[in-house]
Coordinates of C-alpha atoms in Angstrom, one line a residue:
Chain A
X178 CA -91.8 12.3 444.0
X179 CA -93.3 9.1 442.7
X180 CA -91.9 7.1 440.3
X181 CA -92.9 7.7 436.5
X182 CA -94.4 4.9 434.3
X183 CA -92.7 3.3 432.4
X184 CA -94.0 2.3 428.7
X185 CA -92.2 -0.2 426.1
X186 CA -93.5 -1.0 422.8
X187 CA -92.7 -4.4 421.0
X188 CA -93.4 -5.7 417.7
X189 CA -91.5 -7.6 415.0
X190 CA -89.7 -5.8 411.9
X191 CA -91.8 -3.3 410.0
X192 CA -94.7 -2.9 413.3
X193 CA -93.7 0.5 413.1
X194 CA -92.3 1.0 416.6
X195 CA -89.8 3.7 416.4
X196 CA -92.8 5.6 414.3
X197 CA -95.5 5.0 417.2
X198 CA -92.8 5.5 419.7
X199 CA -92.1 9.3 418.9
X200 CA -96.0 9.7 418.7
X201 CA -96.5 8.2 422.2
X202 CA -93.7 10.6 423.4
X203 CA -95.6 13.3 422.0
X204 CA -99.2 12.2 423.0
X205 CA -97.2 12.4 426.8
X206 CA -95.2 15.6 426.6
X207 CA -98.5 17.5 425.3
X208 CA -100.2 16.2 428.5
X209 CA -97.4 17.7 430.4
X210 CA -95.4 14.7 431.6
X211 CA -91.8 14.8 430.9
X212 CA -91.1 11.9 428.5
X213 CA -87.7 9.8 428.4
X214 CA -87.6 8.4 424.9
X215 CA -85.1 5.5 424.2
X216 CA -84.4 2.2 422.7
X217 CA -82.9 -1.4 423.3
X218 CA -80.7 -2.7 422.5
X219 CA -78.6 0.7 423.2
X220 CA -79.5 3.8 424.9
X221 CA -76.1 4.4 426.7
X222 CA -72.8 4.4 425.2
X223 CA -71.7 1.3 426.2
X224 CA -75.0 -0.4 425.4
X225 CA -74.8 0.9 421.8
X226 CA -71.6 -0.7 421.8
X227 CA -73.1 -3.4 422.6
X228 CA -75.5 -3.2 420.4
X229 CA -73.4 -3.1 417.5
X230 CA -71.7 -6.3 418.5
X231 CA -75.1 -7.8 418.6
X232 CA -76.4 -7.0 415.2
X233 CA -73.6 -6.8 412.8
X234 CA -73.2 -9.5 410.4
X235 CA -69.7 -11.2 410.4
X236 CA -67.8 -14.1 410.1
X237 CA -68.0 -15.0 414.0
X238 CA -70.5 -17.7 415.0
X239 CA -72.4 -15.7 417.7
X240 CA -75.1 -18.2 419.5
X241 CA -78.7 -17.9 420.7
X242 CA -77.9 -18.3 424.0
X243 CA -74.3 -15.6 423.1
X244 CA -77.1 -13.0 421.5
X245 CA -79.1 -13.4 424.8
X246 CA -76.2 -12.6 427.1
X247 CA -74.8 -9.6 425.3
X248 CA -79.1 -8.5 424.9
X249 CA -79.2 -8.9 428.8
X250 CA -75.7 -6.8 429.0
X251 CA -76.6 -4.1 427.2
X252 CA -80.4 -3.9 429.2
X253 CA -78.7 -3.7 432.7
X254 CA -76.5 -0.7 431.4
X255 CA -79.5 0.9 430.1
X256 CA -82.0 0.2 433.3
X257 CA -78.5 1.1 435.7
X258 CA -77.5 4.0 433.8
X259 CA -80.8 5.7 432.0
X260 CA -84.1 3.8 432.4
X261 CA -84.1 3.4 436.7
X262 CA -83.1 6.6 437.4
X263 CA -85.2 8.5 434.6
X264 CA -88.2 6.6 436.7
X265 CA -87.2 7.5 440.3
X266 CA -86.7 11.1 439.2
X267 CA -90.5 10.9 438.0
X268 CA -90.3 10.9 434.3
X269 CA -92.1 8.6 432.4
X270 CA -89.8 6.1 429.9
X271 CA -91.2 5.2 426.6
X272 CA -88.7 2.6 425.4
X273 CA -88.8 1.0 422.1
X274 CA -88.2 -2.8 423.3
X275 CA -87.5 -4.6 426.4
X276 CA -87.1 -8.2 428.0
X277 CA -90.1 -9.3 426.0
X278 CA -88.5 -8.8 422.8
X279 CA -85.6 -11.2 424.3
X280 CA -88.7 -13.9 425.1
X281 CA -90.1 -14.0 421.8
X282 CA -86.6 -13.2 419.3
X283 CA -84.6 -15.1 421.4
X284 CA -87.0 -17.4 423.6
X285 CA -89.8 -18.2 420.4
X286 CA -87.7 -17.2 417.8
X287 CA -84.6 -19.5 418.8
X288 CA -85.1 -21.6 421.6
X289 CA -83.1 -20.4 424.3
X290 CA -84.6 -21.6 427.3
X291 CA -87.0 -19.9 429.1
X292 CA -85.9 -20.7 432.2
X293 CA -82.4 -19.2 431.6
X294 CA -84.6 -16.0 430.3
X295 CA -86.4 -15.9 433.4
X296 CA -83.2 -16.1 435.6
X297 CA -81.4 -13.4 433.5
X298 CA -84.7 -11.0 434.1
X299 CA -84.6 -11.3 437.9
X300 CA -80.8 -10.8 437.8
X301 CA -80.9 -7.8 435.4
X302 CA -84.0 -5.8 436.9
X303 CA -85.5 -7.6 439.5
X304 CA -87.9 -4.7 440.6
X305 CA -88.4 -3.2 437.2
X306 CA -91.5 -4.3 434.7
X307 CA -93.0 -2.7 432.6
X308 CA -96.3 -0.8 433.4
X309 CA -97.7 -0.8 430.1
X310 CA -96.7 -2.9 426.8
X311 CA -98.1 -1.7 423.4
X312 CA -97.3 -4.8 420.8
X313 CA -97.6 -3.6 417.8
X314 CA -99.0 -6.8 415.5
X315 CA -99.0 -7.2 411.8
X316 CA -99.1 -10.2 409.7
X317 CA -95.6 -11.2 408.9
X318 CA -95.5 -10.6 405.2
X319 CA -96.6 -7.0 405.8
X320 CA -94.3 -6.5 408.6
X321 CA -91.1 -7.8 406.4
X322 CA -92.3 -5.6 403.2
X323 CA -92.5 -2.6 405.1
X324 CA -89.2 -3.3 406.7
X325 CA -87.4 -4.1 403.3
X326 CA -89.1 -1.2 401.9
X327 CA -87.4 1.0 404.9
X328 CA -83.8 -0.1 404.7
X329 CA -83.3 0.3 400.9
X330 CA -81.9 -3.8 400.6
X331 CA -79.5 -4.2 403.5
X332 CA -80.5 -6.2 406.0
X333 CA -79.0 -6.3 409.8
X334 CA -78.9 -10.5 411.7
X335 CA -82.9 -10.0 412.6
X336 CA -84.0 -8.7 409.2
X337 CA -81.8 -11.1 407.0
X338 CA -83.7 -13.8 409.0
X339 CA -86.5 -16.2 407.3
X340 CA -90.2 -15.8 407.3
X341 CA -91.0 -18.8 409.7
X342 CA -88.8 -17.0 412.4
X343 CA -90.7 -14.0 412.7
X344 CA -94.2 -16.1 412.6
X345 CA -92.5 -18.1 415.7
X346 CA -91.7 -14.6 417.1
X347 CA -94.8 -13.4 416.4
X348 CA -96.4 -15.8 418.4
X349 CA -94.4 -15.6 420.9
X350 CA -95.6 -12.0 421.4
X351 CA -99.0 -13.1 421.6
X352 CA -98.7 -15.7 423.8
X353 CA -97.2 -13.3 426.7
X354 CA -100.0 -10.5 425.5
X355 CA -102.5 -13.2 426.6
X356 CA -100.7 -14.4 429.8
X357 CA -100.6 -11.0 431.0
X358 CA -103.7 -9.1 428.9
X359 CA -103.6 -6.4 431.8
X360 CA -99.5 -5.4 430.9
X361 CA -99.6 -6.0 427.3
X362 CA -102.3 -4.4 425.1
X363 CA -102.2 -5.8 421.0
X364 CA -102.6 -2.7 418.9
X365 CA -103.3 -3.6 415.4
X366 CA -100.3 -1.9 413.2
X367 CA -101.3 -3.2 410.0
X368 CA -103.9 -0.3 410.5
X369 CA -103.5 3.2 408.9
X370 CA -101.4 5.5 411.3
X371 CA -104.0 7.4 412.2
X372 CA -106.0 4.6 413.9
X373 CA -103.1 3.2 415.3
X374 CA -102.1 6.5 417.1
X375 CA -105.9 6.6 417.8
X376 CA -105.5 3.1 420.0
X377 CA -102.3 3.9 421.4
X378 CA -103.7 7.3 422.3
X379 CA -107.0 5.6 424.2
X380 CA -104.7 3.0 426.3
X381 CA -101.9 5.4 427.0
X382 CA -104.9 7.9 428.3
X383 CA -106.1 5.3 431.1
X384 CA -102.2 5.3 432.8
X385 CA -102.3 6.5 436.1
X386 CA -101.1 10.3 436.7
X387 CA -99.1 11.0 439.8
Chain B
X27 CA -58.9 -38.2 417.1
X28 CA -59.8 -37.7 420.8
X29 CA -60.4 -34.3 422.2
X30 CA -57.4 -32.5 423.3
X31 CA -57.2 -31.2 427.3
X32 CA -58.4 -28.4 428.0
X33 CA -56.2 -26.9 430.7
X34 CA -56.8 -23.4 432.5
X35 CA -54.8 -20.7 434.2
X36 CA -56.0 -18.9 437.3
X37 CA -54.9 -16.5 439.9
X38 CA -55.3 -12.6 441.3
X39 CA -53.4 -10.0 439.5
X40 CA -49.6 -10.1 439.0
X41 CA -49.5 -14.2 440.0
X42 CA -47.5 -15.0 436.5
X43 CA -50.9 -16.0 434.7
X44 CA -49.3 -15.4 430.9
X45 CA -45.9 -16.2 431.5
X46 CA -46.7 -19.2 433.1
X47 CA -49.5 -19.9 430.3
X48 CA -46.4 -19.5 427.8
X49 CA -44.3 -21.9 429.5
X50 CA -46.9 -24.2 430.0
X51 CA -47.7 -24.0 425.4
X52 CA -44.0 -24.6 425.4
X53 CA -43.7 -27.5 427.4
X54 CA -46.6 -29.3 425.8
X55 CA -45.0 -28.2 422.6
X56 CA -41.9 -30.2 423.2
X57 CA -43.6 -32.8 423.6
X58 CA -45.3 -33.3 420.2
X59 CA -48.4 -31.6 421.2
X60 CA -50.1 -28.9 419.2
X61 CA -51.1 -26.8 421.5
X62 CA -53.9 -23.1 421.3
X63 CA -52.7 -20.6 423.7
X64 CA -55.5 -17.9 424.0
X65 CA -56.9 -15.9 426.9
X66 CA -60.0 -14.7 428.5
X67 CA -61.5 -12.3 428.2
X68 CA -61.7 -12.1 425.1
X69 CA -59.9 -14.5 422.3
X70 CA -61.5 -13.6 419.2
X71 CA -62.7 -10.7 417.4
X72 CA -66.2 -10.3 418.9
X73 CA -64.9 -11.1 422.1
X74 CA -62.0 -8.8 422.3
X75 CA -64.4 -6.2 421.3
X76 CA -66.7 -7.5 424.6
X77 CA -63.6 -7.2 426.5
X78 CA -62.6 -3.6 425.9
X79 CA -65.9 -2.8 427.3
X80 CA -65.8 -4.6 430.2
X81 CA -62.3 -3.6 431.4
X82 CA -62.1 0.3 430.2
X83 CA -62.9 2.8 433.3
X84 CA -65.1 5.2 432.2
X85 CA -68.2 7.0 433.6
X86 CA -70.9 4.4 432.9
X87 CA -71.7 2.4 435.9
X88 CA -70.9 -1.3 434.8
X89 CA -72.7 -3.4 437.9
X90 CA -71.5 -6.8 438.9
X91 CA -74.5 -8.6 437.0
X92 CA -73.3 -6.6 434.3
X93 CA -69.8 -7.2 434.2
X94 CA -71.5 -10.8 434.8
X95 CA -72.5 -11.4 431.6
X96 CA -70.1 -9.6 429.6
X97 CA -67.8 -12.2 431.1
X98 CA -70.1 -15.2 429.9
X99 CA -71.4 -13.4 426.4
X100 CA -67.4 -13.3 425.6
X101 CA -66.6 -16.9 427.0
X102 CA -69.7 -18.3 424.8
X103 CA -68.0 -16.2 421.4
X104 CA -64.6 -17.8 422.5
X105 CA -66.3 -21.6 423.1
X106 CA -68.0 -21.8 419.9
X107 CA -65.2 -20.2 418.0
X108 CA -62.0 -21.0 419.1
X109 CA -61.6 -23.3 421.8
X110 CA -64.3 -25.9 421.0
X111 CA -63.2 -26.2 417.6
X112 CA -59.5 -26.6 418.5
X113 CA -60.6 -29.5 421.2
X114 CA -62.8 -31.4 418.8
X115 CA -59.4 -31.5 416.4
X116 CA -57.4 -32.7 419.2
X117 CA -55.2 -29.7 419.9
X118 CA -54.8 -29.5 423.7
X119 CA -55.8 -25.6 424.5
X120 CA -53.9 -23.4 427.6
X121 CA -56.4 -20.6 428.3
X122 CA -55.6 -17.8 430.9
X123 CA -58.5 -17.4 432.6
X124 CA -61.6 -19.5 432.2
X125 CA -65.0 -19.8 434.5
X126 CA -63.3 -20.2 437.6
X127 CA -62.5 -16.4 437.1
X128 CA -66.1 -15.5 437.1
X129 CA -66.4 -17.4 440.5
X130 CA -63.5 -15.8 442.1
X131 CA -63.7 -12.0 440.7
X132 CA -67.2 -11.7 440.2
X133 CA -68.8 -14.4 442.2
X134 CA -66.2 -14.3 445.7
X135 CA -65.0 -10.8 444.7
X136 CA -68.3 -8.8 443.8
X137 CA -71.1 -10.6 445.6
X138 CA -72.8 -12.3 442.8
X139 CA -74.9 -14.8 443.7
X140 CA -73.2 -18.4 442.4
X141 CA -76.6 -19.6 441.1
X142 CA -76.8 -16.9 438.5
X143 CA -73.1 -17.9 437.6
X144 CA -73.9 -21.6 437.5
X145 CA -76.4 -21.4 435.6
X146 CA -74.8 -19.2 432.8
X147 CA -72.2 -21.6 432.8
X148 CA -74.5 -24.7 432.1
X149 CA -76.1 -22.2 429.7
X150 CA -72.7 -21.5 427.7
X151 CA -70.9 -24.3 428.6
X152 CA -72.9 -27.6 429.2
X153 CA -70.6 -29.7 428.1
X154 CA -67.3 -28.3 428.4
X155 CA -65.1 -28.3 432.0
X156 CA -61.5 -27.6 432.1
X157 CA -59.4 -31.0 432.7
X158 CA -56.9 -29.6 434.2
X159 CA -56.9 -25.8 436.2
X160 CA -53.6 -24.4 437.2
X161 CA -54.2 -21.6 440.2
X162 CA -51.1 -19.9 440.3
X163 CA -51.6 -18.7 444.0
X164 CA -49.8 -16.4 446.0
X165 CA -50.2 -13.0 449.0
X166 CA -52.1 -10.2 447.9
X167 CA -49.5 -7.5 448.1
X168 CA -46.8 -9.5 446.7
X169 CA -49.2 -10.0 443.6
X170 CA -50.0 -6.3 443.2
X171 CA -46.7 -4.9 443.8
X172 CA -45.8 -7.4 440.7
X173 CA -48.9 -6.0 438.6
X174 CA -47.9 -2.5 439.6
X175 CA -44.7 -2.4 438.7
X176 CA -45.7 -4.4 435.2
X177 CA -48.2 -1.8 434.7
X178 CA -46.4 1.1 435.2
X179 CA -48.9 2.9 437.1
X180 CA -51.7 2.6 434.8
X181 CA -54.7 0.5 436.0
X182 CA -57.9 -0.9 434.0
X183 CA -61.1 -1.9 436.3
X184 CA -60.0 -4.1 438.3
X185 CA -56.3 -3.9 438.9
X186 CA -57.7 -0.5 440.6
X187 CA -59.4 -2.3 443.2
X188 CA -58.3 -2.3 446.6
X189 CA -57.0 -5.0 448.3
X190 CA -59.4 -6.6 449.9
X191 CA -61.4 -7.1 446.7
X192 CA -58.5 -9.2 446.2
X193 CA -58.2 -11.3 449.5
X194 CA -62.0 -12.0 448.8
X195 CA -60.9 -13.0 445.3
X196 CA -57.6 -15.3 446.3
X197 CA -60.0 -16.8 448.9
X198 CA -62.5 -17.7 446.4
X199 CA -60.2 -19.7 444.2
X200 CA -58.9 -21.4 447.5
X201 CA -62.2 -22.5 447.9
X202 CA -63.0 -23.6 444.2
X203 CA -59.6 -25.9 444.3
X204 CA -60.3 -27.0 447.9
X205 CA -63.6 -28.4 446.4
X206 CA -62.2 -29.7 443.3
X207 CA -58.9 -30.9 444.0
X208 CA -58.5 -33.5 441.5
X209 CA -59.1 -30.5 439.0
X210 CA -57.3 -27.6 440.3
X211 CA -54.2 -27.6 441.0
X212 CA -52.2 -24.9 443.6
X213 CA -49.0 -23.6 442.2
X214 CA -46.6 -21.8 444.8
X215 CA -46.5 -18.7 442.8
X216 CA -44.6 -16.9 445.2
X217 CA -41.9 -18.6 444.5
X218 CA -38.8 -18.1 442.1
X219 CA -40.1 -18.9 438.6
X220 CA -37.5 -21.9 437.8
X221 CA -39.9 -23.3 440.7
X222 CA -43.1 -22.5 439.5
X223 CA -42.2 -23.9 436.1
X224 CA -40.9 -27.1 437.3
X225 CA -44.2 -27.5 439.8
X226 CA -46.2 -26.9 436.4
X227 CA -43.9 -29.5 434.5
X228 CA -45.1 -31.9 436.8
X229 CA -49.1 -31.3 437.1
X230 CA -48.5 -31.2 432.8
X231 CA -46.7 -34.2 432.6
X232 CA -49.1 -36.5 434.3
X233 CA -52.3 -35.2 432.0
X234 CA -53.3 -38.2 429.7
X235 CA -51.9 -38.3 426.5
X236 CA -54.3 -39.9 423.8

């Protein structure tokens, strides 16, 4: 059986990709490929664990280069324990969010070091990239008013952050969409749903079928 | 006010780590020094939390790499929080278990390569190298008969390995103080603990007072 494709979507706050997620899912499943749908940071027990750790706002000082670590963590459970052998059975993984949401939050966004990045990458999945990226861009502004508008005032570490930070992640996400325009494909999500499940639909449709 | 000394505990399981680590506060105690006991993994809040998940056995495959950087994600909560802090004030800090731990268990024990560990210690820790390391060395079996009969047959993730995770592990902290011998120091922890206390007494007493 050959290994499935495997699909991550990336985008800052309010890009909608839980939303276009489920819809690439569904575009998949009605195709007749079995679809693993899941999300970083997460997708295991312990990596929701994790996860929590990561985005709860507490006293605790918790670092750039701390919130990398634990991000890093919580991906090798989930490409150990869900994502690797969800592929090697032959299902396709659509996964909302992946190492290059670590490059641009944690890389653009905060400065850790590309470099150490890089390093944590090839330690965590050194045979594993993604086949196909769908970033999901938006202006900022519309990005955080959609977000706000979504969680009704509270506000997890990433969303309680400042403007400037998402336009540095942002362009973070851009930069690696033009380093590597064959993986990563910019869908425009400030359009109505419709066309944006109309673009997702087109690149998703040119993936290679086993 | 000059930076306290930073002095570590090492050693394989059932070597005497915390009661040595206690005798150790107390000496420094008596002689006018404030000392912060604390331990690794773990040592505050976040980090505690970090350690539950690295040492519970469950049904989740936790790899090496993984365990990896739960280690170092923990160690950067407990550098920025607590022992950093407590340094820069010019307490002297007694940690059981430190870095070298990650070299031994994880590194020596597990196979991981020491680049990836270097470089997530120059990552979390540029700056900061323990002054003084106290391995508390001593045979495999005699150390896990002690650990056995301590833990009363229960065992978390690592006391359940066998022994010659162990041997690879004791081996790797003779290596680390064969290379730094000016750093760590190799206590007879075989012996009777009147005589492990009084060999610690000695390495303590010539530390440089400020």
């Amino acid at each position: 059986m050959s290994r499935g494709q495997f699909i991550t979507l990336e985008g800052i706050e309010g890009a909608g990709k839980s939303t276009v997620a489920s819809y690439a899912a569904e575009f998949l499943t009605g195709q007749g490929i079995t679809v693993r749908l899941t999300r970083e940071p997460g997708g295991t027990p312990l990596a929701e664990r994790v996860r929590r750790i990561v985005l709860e706002r507490g006293t605790e000082h918790v670092s750039a280069v701390t919130e990398t670590l634990l991000m890093f963590a919580a991906r090798a459970l989930h490409v150990d324990n869900v994502i690797g052998p969800a592929l090697r059975a032959g299902e396709w993984v659509v996964c909302d969010r992946f190492t290059d949401a670590t490059r641009a939050y944690q890389g653009s966004g905060r400065g850790v070091d590309p470099m150490l990045i890089d390093s944590l990458a090839r330690a965590v999945h050194p045979q594993l990239l993604p086949d196909c990226t769908l970033l999901l861009d938006l202006p900022v502004a519309a990005g955080l008013a959609r977000a706000r508008d979504r969680a009704g005032g509270a506000a997890d570490r990433f969303e309680a952050e400042d403007p400037s930070f998402f336009e540095r992640v942002r362009a973070g996400y851009l930069a690696l969409a033009s380093r590597e325009p064959h993986r990563v494909h910019v869908v425009n999500a400030a359009a109505p749903l419709s066309e944006v499940q109309r673009q997702v639909a087109a690149i998703l449709a040119r993936l290679p079928r086993s």
